[in-house]
Amino acid sequence: MGKIKEVAKIIQSAHYVVALTGAGISAESGIPTFRGKQGLWQKYDPLEYAHIDAFLKNPAKVWRMLKELENIMYKVKPNPAHFVLAKMEKVGYLHAIITQNVDNLHQIAGSQHVIEFHGNAMRLRCLSCGKVYDKDTISFEEVPYCFCGGLLKPDVVFFGEAIPKEALIKAQMVIDACDVLLVIGTSAEVAPANYLPFEAKNHGAKIIEINIEPTHLTYQITDIFLKGKAGRILQELAIALAL
Ligand code: OAD
């Protein structure tokens, strides 16, 4: 039996399927990943641009990078990988997505149960009063401030910041519940998100990984590795699931 058909069978007989997604699932939408040769962190040192201390010390510098990213982000659309996951949820083959991505593309594709582990770049949050703004209502020309005078920051988790409590609790709940975990397009280099596959594996869940190249998970805990672009693999899976 081909690997895709085998995965389809596993999903069809599972009770609770969860997907953990990373930057690789949005690569085919035109958003650069973080690591690797073309990765964002090659261009921008994360300690200078994505650490909360760096942001507080020099917000204008960090907002310059965010503005550049905004020019890429505003025109991107979900790709077939996002749409297949949304469809799987609709028919009951997928119960939750934990995403490390902040691009909102799962939500735009129609997925309902999305746990935003690293926040969402479509929102800005005031660091003083906590008020949340829709990104599109804010000018990116200068460092944006809240009406209260506080500094606005994208509502995403910077290095040095904790994972939002609600996301952490919800992620823990769905990981505890799952008997299949699809790990899609993540290098699994960043904690604590990269603990989640190990926790799932520890209580007996099957780990199915989709990536263009193996990761450290592949050799340690992955049960079935589907090598290739998320868009193609998930479209093949959709056919095998008769979606
Ligand atoms: P990475 O850039 O670390 O990893 C992207 C993964 O996607 C790699 O394993 C690639 O091989 C894989 N990949 C690339 N293109 C793909 C494709 N078309 N289909 C399938 N896989 C593909 O991104 P993340 O693992 O998401 O955190 O990074 C995790 C966190 O590190 C991010 O959420 C971000 C970053 O620092 C914060 O900003 C807090």
Coordinates of C-alpha atoms and ligand atoms in Angstrom, one line a residue:
M1 CA 0.0 0.0 0.0
G2 CA 1.3 3.5 -0.8
K3 CA 2.2 5.7 2.1
I4 CA -0.5 8.2 1.3
K5 CA -3.2 5.5 1.3
E6 CA -1.8 4.1 4.5
V7 CA -2.0 7.6 6.1
A8 CA -5.6 8.0 4.8
K9 CA -6.6 4.7 6.4
I10 CA -5.0 5.8 9.7
I11 CA -6.9 9.1 9.7
Q12 CA -10.2 7.4 8.8
S13 CA -10.0 5.1 11.7
A14 CA -8.6 7.7 14.2
H15 CA -10.7 9.3 17.0
Y16 CA -9.0 12.7 17.3
V17 CA -6.6 14.1 14.6
V18 CA -4.6 17.2 15.2
A19 CA -2.2 19.1 12.9
L20 CA 0.8 21.1 14.1
T21 CA 1.9 23.5 11.4
G22 CA 4.9 25.7 10.7
A23 CA 6.2 28.1 8.2
G24 CA 6.6 25.4 5.5
I25 CA 2.9 25.1 5.0
S26 CA 2.7 28.8 4.0
A27 CA 5.9 28.7 1.8
E28 CA 3.8 27.9 -1.3
S29 CA 1.8 31.0 -0.5
G30 CA 5.0 33.0 -0.9
I31 CA 5.9 33.6 2.7
P32 CA 9.5 32.9 3.4
T33 CA 10.3 30.4 6.1
F34 CA 12.6 31.3 9.1
R35 CA 15.4 28.9 8.8
G36 CA 17.4 27.5 5.8
K37 CA 19.3 29.3 3.0
Q38 CA 16.4 31.6 2.0
G39 CA 15.1 31.9 5.6
L40 CA 14.1 35.2 7.2
W41 CA 16.6 34.7 10.0
Q42 CA 19.4 34.8 7.4
K43 CA 18.5 38.3 6.6
Y44 CA 17.4 39.5 10.0
D45 CA 19.2 38.4 13.2
P46 CA 16.3 37.2 15.4
L47 CA 18.1 38.6 18.5
E48 CA 18.1 42.0 17.0
Y49 CA 14.7 41.9 15.3
A50 CA 12.5 39.4 17.0
H51 CA 13.4 39.6 20.7
I52 CA 11.1 41.5 23.0
D53 CA 14.1 43.3 24.6
A54 CA 15.3 44.5 21.1
F55 CA 11.8 45.7 20.3
L56 CA 11.5 47.7 23.6
K57 CA 15.0 49.1 23.1
N58 CA 14.5 50.2 19.5
P59 CA 10.9 49.8 18.3
A60 CA 11.6 51.8 15.1
K61 CA 14.2 49.3 13.9
V62 CA 11.9 46.4 14.4
W63 CA 8.9 48.1 12.9
R64 CA 11.1 48.7 9.7
M65 CA 11.4 44.9 9.3
L66 CA 7.7 44.4 10.1
K67 CA 6.8 46.9 7.4
E68 CA 8.9 45.0 4.9
L69 CA 7.1 41.8 5.9
E70 CA 3.8 43.6 5.7
N71 CA 4.5 44.3 2.0
I72 CA 4.8 40.5 1.4
M73 CA 2.0 39.5 3.8
Y74 CA -0.8 41.8 2.5
K75 CA -1.1 40.0 -0.8
V76 CA -0.7 36.4 0.2
K77 CA -3.5 33.8 0.0
P78 CA -4.0 30.4 1.4
N79 CA -2.6 27.6 -0.8
P80 CA -4.0 24.1 -1.4
A81 CA -2.4 22.8 1.8
H82 CA -4.5 25.2 3.9
F83 CA -7.6 24.4 2.0
V84 CA -7.2 20.6 2.3
L85 CA -6.9 21.0 6.1
A86 CA -10.0 23.1 6.2
K87 CA -11.9 20.5 4.2
M88 CA -10.7 17.7 6.5
E89 CA -12.0 19.6 9.5
K90 CA -15.4 20.1 7.8
V91 CA -15.9 16.4 7.2
G92 CA -14.6 15.3 10.6
Y93 CA -11.2 14.0 9.7
L94 CA -9.3 16.8 11.5
H95 CA -10.2 18.2 15.0
A96 CA -7.8 21.0 15.6
I97 CA -4.8 22.8 14.2
I98 CA -2.0 24.2 16.4
T99 CA -0.2 26.6 14.2
Q100 CA 3.1 28.4 14.9
N101 CA 2.3 30.7 12.0
V102 CA 1.0 34.2 12.5
D103 CA -0.2 34.7 8.9
N104 CA -3.9 33.9 9.5
L105 CA -4.0 31.7 6.4
H106 CA -5.6 28.7 8.1
Q107 CA -8.4 30.9 9.3
I108 CA -8.8 32.5 5.9
A109 CA -9.0 29.0 4.3
G110 CA -11.9 28.2 6.5
S111 CA -10.4 26.2 9.4
Q112 CA -12.5 26.8 12.6
H113 CA -10.5 25.3 15.4
V114 CA -7.1 27.0 15.1
I115 CA -4.9 27.4 18.1
E116 CA -2.6 30.4 17.5
F117 CA 0.5 29.2 19.4
H118 CA 2.6 32.2 18.4
G119 CA -0.2 34.8 18.1
N120 CA -1.5 36.5 15.0
A121 CA 0.1 39.3 13.0
M122 CA -3.3 40.6 11.9
R123 CA -3.7 42.1 15.3
L124 CA -1.6 44.7 17.2
R125 CA -1.7 44.9 21.0
C126 CA -0.9 47.9 23.3
L127 CA 1.9 47.0 25.7
S128 CA 0.5 49.4 28.3
C129 CA -3.3 49.0 28.4
G130 CA -3.6 45.7 26.4
K131 CA -6.1 47.1 23.8
V132 CA -6.1 45.1 20.6
Y133 CA -6.3 46.7 17.2
D134 CA -7.0 45.3 13.7
K135 CA -3.7 45.7 11.8
D136 CA -5.5 47.2 8.8
T137 CA -6.7 50.2 10.9
I138 CA -3.1 51.2 11.8
S139 CA -0.6 53.1 9.6
F140 CA 2.8 51.4 9.3
E141 CA 4.6 54.6 8.3
E142 CA 5.9 55.2 11.8
V143 CA 6.1 53.4 15.1
P144 CA 2.4 53.0 16.0
Y145 CA 1.1 54.1 19.5
C146 CA -2.2 53.4 21.3
F147 CA -4.6 56.2 22.2
C148 CA -3.4 55.7 25.8
G149 CA 0.2 56.5 24.6
G150 CA 1.5 53.0 25.0
L151 CA 3.6 51.3 22.3
L152 CA 1.8 49.0 19.9
K153 CA 3.3 45.6 19.1
P154 CA 2.2 42.9 16.7
D155 CA 0.2 40.4 18.7
V156 CA 2.8 37.7 18.1
V157 CA 5.1 36.0 20.4
F158 CA 8.6 37.5 20.3
F159 CA 11.7 35.6 21.6
G160 CA 11.8 36.2 25.3
E161 CA 8.0 36.2 25.6
A162 CA 5.7 33.5 27.0
I163 CA 3.3 31.6 24.8
P164 CA -0.2 33.0 25.4
K165 CA -1.7 31.1 28.3
E166 CA -5.0 30.2 26.6
A167 CA -3.2 28.9 23.5
L168 CA -0.9 26.8 25.7
I169 CA -3.8 25.2 27.6
K170 CA -5.8 24.5 24.5
A171 CA -2.8 23.0 22.7
Q172 CA -2.1 20.8 25.7
M173 CA -5.7 19.6 25.7
V174 CA -5.8 18.7 22.0
I175 CA -2.4 17.1 22.2
D176 CA -3.6 15.0 25.1
A177 CA -6.7 14.0 23.2
C178 CA -5.1 13.1 19.8
D179 CA -4.4 9.7 18.5
V180 CA -2.9 11.0 15.3
L181 CA -0.7 14.1 15.0
L182 CA 0.1 15.6 11.5
V183 CA 3.3 17.6 11.8
I184 CA 3.5 19.8 8.7
G185 CA 6.2 22.2 7.5
T186 CA 8.0 22.8 10.7
S187 CA 11.7 22.3 11.5
A188 CA 10.6 21.7 15.2
E189 CA 13.5 23.8 16.3
V190 CA 11.6 26.1 18.6
A191 CA 10.4 25.3 22.1
P192 CA 7.9 24.8 23.6
A193 CA 6.0 24.0 20.3
N194 CA 8.5 21.3 19.5
Y195 CA 7.7 19.4 22.7
L196 CA 4.2 18.8 21.5
P197 CA 5.0 16.0 19.1
F198 CA 7.0 14.2 21.8
E199 CA 4.1 14.5 24.2
A200 CA 1.7 13.1 21.6
K201 CA 4.1 10.3 20.9
N202 CA 4.5 9.5 24.6
H203 CA 0.8 8.8 25.0
G204 CA 0.7 6.6 21.9
A205 CA -0.4 8.9 19.1
K206 CA 0.9 8.2 15.6
I207 CA 3.2 10.9 14.3
I208 CA 2.8 11.6 10.6
E209 CA 5.2 14.2 9.3
I210 CA 5.0 16.2 6.0
N211 CA 8.1 18.1 5.0
I212 CA 10.4 18.7 2.0
E213 CA 13.3 17.4 4.1
P214 CA 13.7 15.2 7.2
T215 CA 13.9 17.0 10.6
H216 CA 15.2 15.7 14.0
L217 CA 11.6 14.4 14.6
T218 CA 11.8 12.2 11.5
Y219 CA 14.6 10.1 13.1
Q220 CA 13.3 10.1 16.6
I221 CA 9.5 9.8 16.7
T222 CA 7.9 10.0 13.3
D223 CA 6.0 6.9 12.3
I224 CA 5.3 7.9 8.6
F225 CA 7.3 10.6 6.8
L226 CA 5.8 12.0 3.7
K227 CA 8.5 13.8 1.8
G228 CA 7.4 16.7 -0.4
K229 CA 5.7 20.1 -0.6
A230 CA 2.7 20.3 1.8
G231 CA 0.4 21.4 -1.1
R232 CA 1.1 18.4 -3.2
I233 CA 1.1 15.8 -0.4
L234 CA -2.1 17.1 1.2
Q235 CA -3.8 17.2 -2.2
E236 CA -2.9 13.6 -2.7
L237 CA -4.1 12.8 0.8
A238 CA -7.4 14.6 0.0
I239 CA -7.9 12.3 -3.0
A240 CA -7.1 9.2 -0.9
L241 CA -9.7 10.4 1.7
A242 CA -12.2 11.0 -1.2
L243 CA -12.6 14.6 -0.2
Ligands
OAD1 P1 11.3 27.0 10.0 O1 11.7 28.0 9.0 O2 12.2 26.7 11.2 O3 11.0 25.6 9.3 C1 10.3 25.5 8.1 C2 10.1 24.0 7.8 O4 9.3 23.9 6.6 C3 11.5 23.4 7.4 O5 11.6 22.1 8.0 C4 11.4 23.2 5.9 O6 12.1 22.0 5.4 C5 9.9 23.0 5.7 N1 9.3 23.4 4.4 C6 9.7 24.4 3.6 N2 8.9 24.5 2.5 C7 8.0 23.5 2.6 C8 6.9 23.1 1.8 N3 6.5 23.7 0.7 N4 6.1 22.0 2.3 C9 6.5 21.4 3.5 N5 7.5 21.8 4.2 C10 8.2 22.8 3.8 O7 9.8 27.4 10.5 P2 9.0 26.9 11.8 O8 9.3 25.5 12.2 O9 7.6 27.3 11.6 O10 8.6 31.8 15.9 O11 9.6 27.9 12.9 C11 9.1 27.9 14.2 C12 9.2 29.2 14.8 O12 10.5 29.8 14.6 C13 8.3 30.3 14.1 O13 6.9 30.2 14.5 C14 8.9 31.5 14.5 C15 10.4 31.2 14.3 O14 11.3 31.9 15.1 C16 8.3 33.0 16.4 O15 8.3 33.9 15.6 C17 8.0 33.0 17.8

